[in-house]
Amino acid sequence: ETGVTQTPRHLVMGMTNKKSLKCEQHLGHNAMYWYKQSAKKPLELMFVYNFKEQTENNSVPSRFSPECPNSSHLFLHLHTLQPEDSALYLCASSQTPAAPDTQYFGPGTRLTVL
Amino acid sequence: AQTVTQSQPEMSVQEAETVTLSCTYDTSESDYYLFWYKQPPSRQMILVIRQEAYKQQNATENRFSVNFQKAAKSFSLKISDSQLGDAAMYFCAYRYTDKLIFGTGTRLQVFP
């Protein structure tokens, strides 16, 4: 499935760095999501966007800042992260945020915070 | 709160055999959606199969089928004629609103 792409695939950053993760979907969907996948834990929903508007912030620390300039692109801006933020960050999209609509995932960005 | 439980951290199966992965969930809703996703080493989460709670008929997708027991809140995945390419993490997920709630996953190994 190449409908959702993410860059970079791997990222190593220090706690004082600022970096951004990018997600692009080519499926014509209107809803986009950020998830965090840590070892031994279920995927955690971070943010939901619908038609570029944020509709869900799952109590995510402010050091994670999402941006959705249009329905095809989603960014996650990172600054002053902590080592416990190291994880796989997955982007997903669906036609709408409604429950019947299947979410399609990107390959993820493996983030390591030193 | 809705929760999804996968009680088998790891499972193994011989090629061409059948394996069943378990999933239970907790919800007070009557209309919802259940999914099985596969995550191979490439990390791309791929939809395997989905089930609408209002449908009594179990979903089937080629070699993959589910046993949906609504009253028991159970949603197991059966993989028939297992292939080496089936080796992956399998995640059960529940969706009622815009949130997709995942279990912790089951790692499936397939032996030749």
GROMACS .gro file of N, CA, C and O in nm, chain B:
model
  448
  115ALA      N    1  -1.475   0.278   2.967
  115ALA     CA    2  -1.390   0.305   2.852
  115ALA      C    3  -1.373   0.178   2.770
  115ALA      O    4  -1.371   0.067   2.823
  116GLN      N    5  -1.363   0.199   2.639
  116GLN     CA    6  -1.344   0.083   2.553
  116GLN      C    7  -1.200   0.034   2.560
  116GLN      O    8  -1.107   0.113   2.560
  117THR      N    9  -1.185  -0.097   2.567
  117THR     CA   10  -1.053  -0.158   2.569
  117THR      C   11  -1.051  -0.278   2.476
  117THR      O   12  -1.156  -0.340   2.450
  118VAL      N   13  -0.934  -0.311   2.428
  118VAL     CA   14  -0.913  -0.426   2.341
  118VAL      C   15  -0.801  -0.510   2.400
  118VAL      O   16  -0.694  -0.456   2.431
  119THR      N   17  -0.825  -0.639   2.415
  119THR     CA   18  -0.727  -0.727   2.478
  119THR      C   19  -0.688  -0.840   2.384
  119THR      O   20  -0.774  -0.912   2.333
  120GLN      N   21  -0.559  -0.853   2.364
  120GLN     CA   22  -0.505  -0.966   2.289
  120GLN      C   23  -0.418  -1.043   2.388
  120GLN      O   24  -0.312  -0.996   2.427
  121SER      N   25  -0.462  -1.159   2.427
  121SER     CA   26  -0.399  -1.231   2.537
  121SER      C   27  -0.281  -1.317   2.492
  121SER      O   28  -0.213  -1.376   2.577
  122GLN      N   29  -0.257  -1.326   2.363
  122GLN     CA   30  -0.148  -1.410   2.311
  122GLN      C   31  -0.038  -1.320   2.257
  122GLN      O   32  -0.048  -1.273   2.144
  123PRO      N   33   0.069  -1.296   2.332
  123PRO     CA   34   0.176  -1.210   2.280
  123PRO      C   35   0.244  -1.271   2.158
  123PRO      O   36   0.286  -1.198   2.068
  124GLU      N   37   0.254  -1.406   2.156
  124GLU     CA   38   0.319  -1.473   2.044
  124GLU      C   39   0.245  -1.601   2.009
  124GLU      O   40   0.194  -1.670   2.097
  125MET      N   41   0.242  -1.629   1.880
  125MET     CA   42   0.186  -1.754   1.832
  125MET      C   43   0.276  -1.805   1.719
  125MET      O   44   0.345  -1.727   1.653
  126SER      N   45   0.272  -1.936   1.698
  126SER     CA   46   0.348  -1.991   1.587
  126SER      C   47   0.262  -2.095   1.515
  126SER      O   48   0.171  -2.155   1.575
  127VAL      N   49   0.292  -2.112   1.388
  127VAL     CA   50   0.215  -2.206   1.306
  127VAL      C   51   0.307  -2.261   1.198
  127VAL      O   52   0.402  -2.194   1.154
  128GLN      N   53   0.278  -2.382   1.157
  128GLN     CA   54   0.354  -2.442   1.048
  128GLN      C   55   0.288  -2.400   0.916
  128GLN      O   56   0.166  -2.383   0.908
  129GLU      N   57   0.370  -2.384   0.819
  129GLU     CA   58   0.322  -2.349   0.686
  129GLU      C   59   0.212  -2.447   0.644
  129GLU      O   60   0.223  -2.568   0.671
  130ALA      N   61   0.107  -2.392   0.583
  130ALA     CA   62  -0.008  -2.468   0.533
  130ALA      C   63  -0.107  -2.506   0.642
  130ALA      O   64  -0.218  -2.555   0.611
  131GLU      N   65  -0.071  -2.483   0.768
  131GLU     CA   66  -0.164  -2.513   0.877
  131GLU      C   67  -0.253  -2.391   0.907
  131GLU      O   68  -0.238  -2.285   0.847
  132THR      N   69  -0.344  -2.412   1.002
  132THR     CA   70  -0.439  -2.307   1.042
  132THR      C   71  -0.407  -2.257   1.181
  132THR      O   72  -0.368  -2.336   1.268
  133VAL      N   73  -0.421  -2.128   1.201
  133VAL     CA   74  -0.395  -2.069   1.332
  133VAL      C   75  -0.506  -1.969   1.363
  133VAL      O   76  -0.561  -1.905   1.271
  134THR      N   77  -0.538  -1.957   1.490
  134THR     CA   78  -0.641  -1.862   1.534
  134THR      C   79  -0.584  -1.766   1.637
  134THR      O   80  -0.526  -1.810   1.737
  135LEU      N   81  -0.602  -1.639   1.611
  135LEU     CA   82  -0.556  -1.535   1.703
  135LEU      C   83  -0.676  -1.479   1.778
  135LEU      O   84  -0.779  -1.449   1.716
  136SER      N   85  -0.661  -1.462   1.908
  136SER     CA   86  -0.775  -1.421   1.993
  136SER      C   87  -0.777  -1.271   2.017
  136SER      O   88  -0.673  -1.206   2.021
  137CYS      N   89  -0.898  -1.221   2.035
  137CYS     CA   90  -0.917  -1.081   2.068
  137CYS      C   91  -1.049  -1.067   2.142
  137CYS      O   92  -1.151  -1.123   2.101
  138THR      N   93  -1.045  -0.996   2.253
  138THR     CA   94  -1.168  -0.960   2.322
  138THR      C   95  -1.169  -0.810   2.342
  138THR      O   96  -1.065  -0.745   2.341
  139TYR      N   97  -1.287  -0.755   2.358
  139TYR     CA   98  -1.299  -0.611   2.372
  139TYR      C   99  -1.410  -0.580   2.472
  139TYR      O  100  -1.493  -0.666   2.503
  140ASP      N  101  -1.407  -0.459   2.520
  140ASP     CA  102  -1.506  -0.418   2.617
  140ASP      C  103  -1.572  -0.290   2.568
  140ASP      O  104  -1.503  -0.191   2.539
  141THR      N  105  -1.702  -0.292   2.558
  141THR     CA  106  -1.775  -0.174   2.515
  141THR      C  107  -1.918  -0.183   2.561
  141THR      O  108  -1.972  -0.294   2.580
  142SER      N  109  -1.981  -0.069   2.576
  142SER     CA  110  -2.124  -0.066   2.608
  142SER      C  111  -2.206  -0.027   2.486
  142SER      O  112  -2.328  -0.019   2.493
  143GLU      N  113  -2.137  -0.005   2.375
  143GLU     CA  114  -2.205   0.033   2.252
  143GLU      C  115  -2.259  -0.091   2.180
  143GLU      O  116  -2.211  -0.201   2.202
  144SER      N  117  -2.359  -0.069   2.094
  144SER     CA  118  -2.415  -0.181   2.020
  144SER      C  119  -2.378  -0.176   1.872
  144SER      O  120  -2.384  -0.278   1.804
  145ASP      N  121  -2.337  -0.059   1.826
  145ASP     CA  122  -2.304  -0.044   1.684
  145ASP      C  123  -2.160   0.007   1.674
  145ASP      O  124  -2.132   0.121   1.711
  146TYR      N  125  -2.071  -0.077   1.625
  146TYR     CA  126  -1.930  -0.041   1.620
  146TYR      C  127  -1.864  -0.126   1.512
  146TYR      O  128  -1.930  -0.203   1.442
  147TYR      N  129  -1.734  -0.109   1.498
  147TYR     CA  130  -1.659  -0.177   1.393
  147TYR      C  131  -1.534  -0.240   1.451
  147TYR      O  132  -1.471  -0.183   1.540
  148LEU      N  133  -1.501  -0.355   1.400
  148LEU     CA  134  -1.382  -0.428   1.447
  148LEU      C  135  -1.291  -0.455   1.328
  148LEU      O  136  -1.338  -0.480   1.218
  149PHE      N  137  -1.162  -0.453   1.356
  149PHE     CA  138  -1.064  -0.467   1.249
  149PHE      C  139  -0.950  -0.558   1.296
  149PHE      O  140  -0.917  -0.564   1.414
  150TRP      N  141  -0.892  -0.625   1.200
  150TRP     CA  142  -0.762  -0.689   1.220
  150TRP      C  143  -0.664  -0.623   1.122
  150TRP      O  144  -0.690  -0.617   1.001
  151TYR      N  145  -0.552  -0.576   1.180
  151TYR     CA  146  -0.445  -0.519   1.100
  151TYR      C  147  -0.323  -0.608   1.113
  151TYR      O  148  -0.297  -0.667   1.218
  152LYS      N  149  -0.244  -0.610   1.007
  152LYS     CA  150  -0.117  -0.684   1.003
  152LYS      C  151  -0.004  -0.585   0.989
  152LYS      O  152  -0.012  -0.492   0.907
  153GLN      N  153   0.101  -0.601   1.071
  153GLN     CA  154   0.218  -0.515   1.060
  153GLN      C  155   0.341  -0.602   1.039
  153GLN      O  156   0.399  -0.655   1.134
  154PRO      N  157   0.386  -0.616   0.914
  154PRO     CA  158   0.507  -0.695   0.887
  154PRO      C  159   0.631  -0.616   0.928
  154PRO      O  160   0.619  -0.501   0.971
  155PRO      N  161   0.748  -0.677   0.916
  155PRO     CA  162   0.872  -0.605   0.953
  155PRO      C  163   0.891  -0.473   0.879
  155PRO      O  164   0.959  -0.385   0.929
  156SER      N  165   0.829  -0.458   0.765
  156SER     CA  166   0.838  -0.330   0.693
  156SER      C  167   0.765  -0.218   0.766
  156SER      O  168   0.777  -0.101   0.731
  157ARG      N  169   0.686  -0.254   0.868
  157ARG     CA  170   0.614  -0.162   0.958
  157ARG      C  171   0.484  -0.107   0.901
  157ARG      O  172   0.410  -0.040   0.973
  158GLN      N  173   0.458  -0.130   0.774
  158GLN     CA  174   0.334  -0.077   0.716
  158GLN      C  175   0.216  -0.154   0.774
  158GLN      O  176   0.204  -0.275   0.757
  159MET      N  177   0.128  -0.084   0.840
  159MET     CA  178   0.009  -0.144   0.899
  159MET      C  179  -0.092  -0.167   0.785
  159MET      O  180  -0.136  -0.071   0.722
  160ILE      N  181  -0.128  -0.292   0.764
  160ILE     CA  182  -0.215  -0.327   0.651
  160ILE      C  183  -0.345  -0.386   0.704
  160ILE      O  184  -0.344  -0.473   0.790
  161LEU      N  185  -0.457  -0.338   0.652
  161LEU     CA  186  -0.586  -0.391   0.692
  161LEU      C  187  -0.601  -0.534   0.639
  161LEU      O  188  -0.583  -0.559   0.521
  162VAL      N  189  -0.636  -0.625   0.728
  162VAL     CA  190  -0.659  -0.764   0.690
  162VAL      C  191  -0.807  -0.790   0.668
  162VAL      O  192  -0.847  -0.846   0.565
  163ILE      N  193  -0.887  -0.747   0.763
  163ILE     CA  194  -1.029  -0.777   0.757
  163ILE      C  195  -1.105  -0.685   0.852
  163ILE      O  196  -1.047  -0.640   0.951
  164ARG      N  197  -1.232  -0.658   0.821
  164ARG     CA  198  -1.313  -0.575   0.909
  164ARG      C  199  -1.450  -0.639   0.927
  164ARG      O  200  -1.498  -0.715   0.841
  165GLN      N  201  -1.512  -0.606   1.039
  165GLN     CA  202  -1.643  -0.662   1.073
  165GLN      C  203  -1.731  -0.551   1.128
  165GLN      O  204  -1.690  -0.479   1.219
  166GLU      N  205  -1.850  -0.540   1.074
  166GLU     CA  206  -1.948  -0.447   1.129
  166GLU      C  207  -2.027  -0.519   1.237
  166GLU      O  208  -2.076  -0.631   1.213
  167ALA      N  209  -2.042  -0.458   1.351
  167ALA     CA  210  -2.108  -0.525   1.464
  167ALA      C  211  -2.254  -0.558   1.436
  167ALA      O  212  -2.309  -0.652   1.494
  168TYR      N  213  -2.317  -0.482   1.346
  168TYR     CA  214  -2.458  -0.507   1.319
  168TYR      C  215  -2.478  -0.626   1.226
  168TYR      O  216  -2.591  -0.671   1.205
  169LYS      N  217  -2.370  -0.676   1.169
  169LYS     CA  218  -2.379  -0.791   1.079
  169LYS      C  219  -2.353  -0.919   1.157
  169LYS      O  220  -2.253  -0.932   1.227
  170GLN      N  221  -2.443  -1.013   1.146
  170GLN     CA  222  -2.426  -1.140   1.215
  170GLN      C  223  -2.328  -1.231   1.142
  170GLN      O  224  -2.262  -1.315   1.202
  171GLN      N  225  -2.322  -1.215   1.011
  171GLN     CA  226  -2.234  -1.302   0.932
  171GLN      C  227  -2.088  -1.266   0.955
  171GLN      O  228  -2.051  -1.148   0.952
  172ASN      N  229  -2.007  -1.367   0.975
  172ASN     CA  230  -1.864  -1.346   0.996
  172ASN      C  231  -1.797  -1.305   0.866
  172ASN      O  232  -1.822  -1.363   0.760
  173ALA      N  233  -1.710  -1.205   0.875
  173ALA     CA  234  -1.638  -1.157   0.757
  173ALA      C  235  -1.533  -1.259   0.713
  173ALA      O  236  -1.473  -1.329   0.795
  174THR      N  237  -1.513  -1.264   0.583
  174THR     CA  238  -1.413  -1.354   0.523
  174THR      C  239  -1.341  -1.279   0.413
  174THR      O  240  -1.402  -1.204   0.337
  175GLU      N  241  -1.210  -1.298   0.409
  175GLU     CA  242  -1.128  -1.237   0.305
  175GLU      C  243  -1.021  -1.338   0.265
  175GLU      O  244  -0.917  -1.347   0.328
  176ASN      N  245  -1.052  -1.414   0.162
  176ASN     CA  246  -0.961  -1.518   0.113
  176ASN      C  247  -0.927  -1.617   0.225
  176ASN      O  248  -1.014  -1.685   0.277
  177ARG      N  249  -0.801  -1.625   0.267
  177ARG     CA  250  -0.760  -1.722   0.369
  177ARG      C  251  -0.789  -1.673   0.512
  177ARG      O  252  -0.765  -1.745   0.608
  178PHE      N  253  -0.837  -1.551   0.523
  178PHE     CA  254  -0.860  -1.491   0.653
  178PHE      C  255  -1.009  -1.486   0.683
  178PHE      O  256  -1.089  -1.443   0.598
  179SER      N  257  -1.045  -1.529   0.802
  179SER     CA  258  -1.185  -1.521   0.843
  179SER      C  259  -1.190  -1.489   0.991
  179SER      O  260  -1.091  -1.507   1.063
  180VAL      N  261  -1.304  -1.438   1.034
  180VAL     CA  262  -1.319  -1.404   1.175
  180VAL      C  263  -1.431  -1.486   1.235
  180VAL      O  264  -1.522  -1.534   1.167
  181ASN      N  265  -1.422  -1.502   1.367
  181ASN     CA  266  -1.530  -1.558   1.446
  181ASN      C  267  -1.576  -1.448   1.540
  181ASN      O  268  -1.509  -1.419   1.640
  182PHE      N  269  -1.684  -1.383   1.504
  182PHE     CA  270  -1.736  -1.269   1.578
  182PHE      C  271  -1.847  -1.315   1.670
  182PHE      O  272  -1.952  -1.362   1.623
  183GLN      N  273  -1.823  -1.303   1.798
  183GLN     CA  274  -1.922  -1.341   1.899
  183GLN      C  275  -1.959  -1.214   1.975
  183GLN      O  276  -1.891  -1.176   2.071
  184LYS      N  277  -2.067  -1.149   1.933
  184LYS     CA  278  -2.100  -1.017   1.987
  184LYS      C  279  -2.133  -1.022   2.135
  184LYS      O  280  -2.089  -0.938   2.213
  185ALA      N  281  -2.209  -1.121   2.175
  185ALA     CA  282  -2.248  -1.130   2.316
  185ALA      C  283  -2.127  -1.152   2.405
  185ALA      O  284  -2.118  -1.097   2.516
  186ALA      N  285  -2.034  -1.231   2.357
  186ALA     CA  286  -1.913  -1.260   2.434
  186ALA      C  287  -1.807  -1.154   2.414
  186ALA      O  288  -1.702  -1.157   2.480
  187LYS      N  289  -1.831  -1.058   2.323
  187LYS     CA  290  -1.734  -0.953   2.289
  187LYS      C  291  -1.600  -1.016   2.252
  187LYS      O  292  -1.494  -0.980   2.306
  188SER      N  293  -1.610  -1.108   2.158
  188SER     CA  294  -1.492  -1.180   2.112
  188SER      C  295  -1.482  -1.167   1.961
  188SER      O  296  -1.582  -1.172   1.890
  189PHE      N  297  -1.359  -1.154   1.912
  189PHE     CA  298  -1.337  -1.128   1.769
  189PHE      C  299  -1.206  -1.194   1.730
  189PHE      O  300  -1.101  -1.130   1.724
  190SER      N  301  -1.209  -1.323   1.702
  190SER     CA  302  -1.085  -1.395   1.671
  190SER      C  303  -1.062  -1.401   1.520
  190SER      O  304  -1.155  -1.397   1.441
  191LEU      N  305  -0.936  -1.412   1.484
  191LEU     CA  306  -0.894  -1.417   1.344
  191LEU      C  307  -0.840  -1.555   1.314
  191LEU      O  308  -0.749  -1.603   1.383
  192LYS      N  309  -0.894  -1.618   1.210
  192LYS     CA  310  -0.844  -1.748   1.167
  192LYS      C  311  -0.772  -1.733   1.035
  192LYS      O  312  -0.825  -1.675   0.940
  193ILE      N  313  -0.648  -1.783   1.033
  193ILE     CA  314  -0.569  -1.781   0.911
  193ILE      C  315  -0.555  -1.926   0.864
  193ILE      O  316  -0.497  -2.009   0.935
  194SER      N  317  -0.608  -1.953   0.749
  194SER     CA  318  -0.601  -2.088   0.692
  194SER      C  319  -0.485  -2.097   0.594
  194SER      O  320  -0.445  -1.997   0.534
  195ASP      N  321  -0.433  -2.221   0.577
  195ASP     CA  322  -0.326  -2.242   0.479
  195ASP      C  323  -0.216  -2.136   0.497
  195ASP      O  324  -0.180  -2.063   0.404
  196SER      N  325  -0.162  -2.129   0.618
  196SER     CA  326  -0.066  -2.025   0.652
  196SER      C  327   0.053  -2.024   0.556
  196SER      O  328   0.102  -2.130   0.513
  197GLN      N  329   0.098  -1.904   0.526
  197GLN     CA  330   0.212  -1.886   0.436
  197GLN      C  331   0.322  -1.810   0.508
  197GLN      O  332   0.296  -1.739   0.606
  198LEU      N  333   0.445  -1.825   0.459
  198LEU     CA  334   0.559  -1.757   0.523
  198LEU      C  335   0.536  -1.606   0.529
  198LEU      O  336   0.577  -1.539   0.624
  199GLY      N  337   0.469  -1.553   0.429
  199GLY     CA  338   0.443  -1.410   0.425
  199GLY      C  339   0.341  -1.362   0.526
  199GLY      O  340   0.321  -1.242   0.543
  200ASP      N  341   0.278  -1.456   0.596
  200ASP     CA  342   0.182  -1.417   0.700
  200ASP      C  343   0.252  -1.379   0.830
  200ASP      O  344   0.188  -1.326   0.922
  201ALA      N  345   0.380  -1.407   0.840
  201ALA     CA  346   0.455  -1.375   0.961
  201ALA      C  347   0.456  -1.224   0.981
  201ALA      O  348   0.498  -1.148   0.893
  202ALA      N  349   0.407  -1.180   1.097
  202ALA     CA  350   0.392  -1.037   1.124
  202ALA      C  351   0.335  -1.019   1.264
  202ALA      O  352   0.301  -1.116   1.332
  203MET      N  353   0.323  -0.893   1.304
  203MET     CA  354   0.243  -0.858   1.422
  203MET      C  355   0.099  -0.838   1.375
  203MET      O  356   0.076  -0.774   1.272
  204TYR      N  357   0.006  -0.892   1.450
  204TYR     CA  358  -0.136  -0.875   1.418
  204TYR      C  359  -0.203  -0.798   1.530
  204TYR      O  360  -0.193  -0.834   1.647
  205PHE      N  361  -0.272  -0.692   1.490
  205PHE     CA  362  -0.340  -0.606   1.586
  205PHE      C  363  -0.490  -0.612   1.565
  205PHE      O  364  -0.539  -0.596   1.452
  206CYS      N  365  -0.560  -0.632   1.673
  206CYS     CA  366  -0.705  -0.622   1.674
  206CYS      C  367  -0.741  -0.478   1.712
  206CYS      O  368  -0.673  -0.417   1.795
  207ALA      N  369  -0.843  -0.424   1.650
  207ALA     CA  370  -0.880  -0.285   1.678
  207ALA      C  371  -1.031  -0.268   1.678
  207ALA      O  372  -1.103  -0.338   1.606
  208TYR      N  373  -1.075  -0.172   1.757
  208TYR     CA  374  -1.218  -0.143   1.774
  208TYR      C  375  -1.240   0.004   1.741
  208TYR      O  376  -1.157   0.090   1.773
  209ARG      N  377  -1.352   0.030   1.675
  209ARG     CA  378  -1.381   0.170   1.644
  209ARG      C  379  -1.529   0.199   1.664
  209ARG      O  380  -1.615   0.129   1.607
  210TYR      N  381  -1.558   0.300   1.742
  210TYR     CA  382  -1.695   0.345   1.762
  210TYR      C  383  -1.713   0.487   1.710
  210TYR      O  384  -1.804   0.516   1.635
  211THR      N  385  -1.623   0.572   1.747
  211THR     CA  386  -1.628   0.711   1.699
  211THR      C  387  -1.510   0.733   1.607
  211THR      O  388  -1.476   0.646   1.528
  212ASP      N  389  -1.445   0.849   1.618
  212ASP     CA  390  -1.328   0.872   1.532
  212ASP      C  391  -1.203   0.806   1.589
  212ASP      O  392  -1.098   0.808   1.526
  213LYS      N  393  -1.213   0.743   1.705
  213LYS     CA  394  -1.095   0.680   1.765
  213LYS      C  395  -1.088   0.532   1.729
  213LYS      O  396  -1.187   0.460   1.737
  214LEU      N  397  -0.969   0.491   1.690
  214LEU     CA  398  -0.942   0.350   1.663
  214LEU      C  399  -0.861   0.300   1.781
  214LEU      O  400  -0.750   0.349   1.804
  215ILE      N  401  -0.914   0.203   1.856
  215ILE     CA  402  -0.847   0.154   1.977
  215ILE      C  403  -0.787   0.018   1.947
  215ILE      O  404  -0.857  -0.074   1.905
  216PHE      N  405  -0.657   0.007   1.973
  216PHE     CA  406  -0.583  -0.114   1.938
  216PHE      C  407  -0.553  -0.199   2.060
  216PHE      O  408  -0.539  -0.149   2.172
  217GLY      N  409  -0.537  -0.329   2.036
  217GLY     CA  410  -0.479  -0.418   2.135
  217GLY      C  411  -0.327  -0.410   2.128
  217GLY      O  412  -0.271  -0.337   2.047
  218THR      N  413  -0.261  -0.488   2.212
  218THR     CA  414  -0.115  -0.486   2.219
  218THR      C  415  -0.049  -0.571   2.112
  218THR      O  416   0.072  -0.568   2.097
  219GLY      N  417  -0.126  -0.648   2.041
  219GLY     CA  418  -0.072  -0.724   1.929
  219GLY      C  419  -0.033  -0.867   1.961
  219GLY      O  420  -0.005  -0.901   2.077
  220THR      N  421  -0.031  -0.949   1.858
  220THR     CA  422   0.017  -1.087   1.866
  220THR      C  423   0.120  -1.107   1.757
  220THR      O  424   0.092  -1.080   1.639
  221ARG      N  425   0.238  -1.152   1.797
  221ARG     CA  426   0.342  -1.179   1.697
  221ARG      C  427   0.324  -1.320   1.644
  221ARG      O  428   0.329  -1.416   1.723
  222LEU      N  429   0.303  -1.333   1.515
  222LEU     CA  430   0.284  -1.464   1.452
  222LEU      C  431   0.410  -1.505   1.378
  222LEU      O  432   0.460  -1.431   1.294
  223GLN      N  433   0.461  -1.622   1.415
  223GLN     CA  434   0.573  -1.682   1.343
  223GLN      C  435   0.521  -1.796   1.258
  223GLN      O  436   0.436  -1.874   1.304
  224VAL      N  437   0.572  -1.807   1.138
  224VAL     CA  438   0.533  -1.915   1.047
  224VAL      C  439   0.657  -1.996   1.014
  224VAL      O  440   0.755  -1.942   0.961
  225PHE      N  441   0.651  -2.126   1.043
  225PHE     CA  442   0.766  -2.213   1.020
  225PHE      C  443   0.742  -2.297   0.895
  225PHE      O  444   0.633  -2.347   0.872
  226PRO      N  445   0.849  -2.314   0.816
  226PRO     CA  446   0.836  -2.395   0.694
  226PRO      C  447   0.823  -2.544   0.727
  226PRO      O  448   0.855  -2.587   0.837
   0.00000   0.00000   0.00000
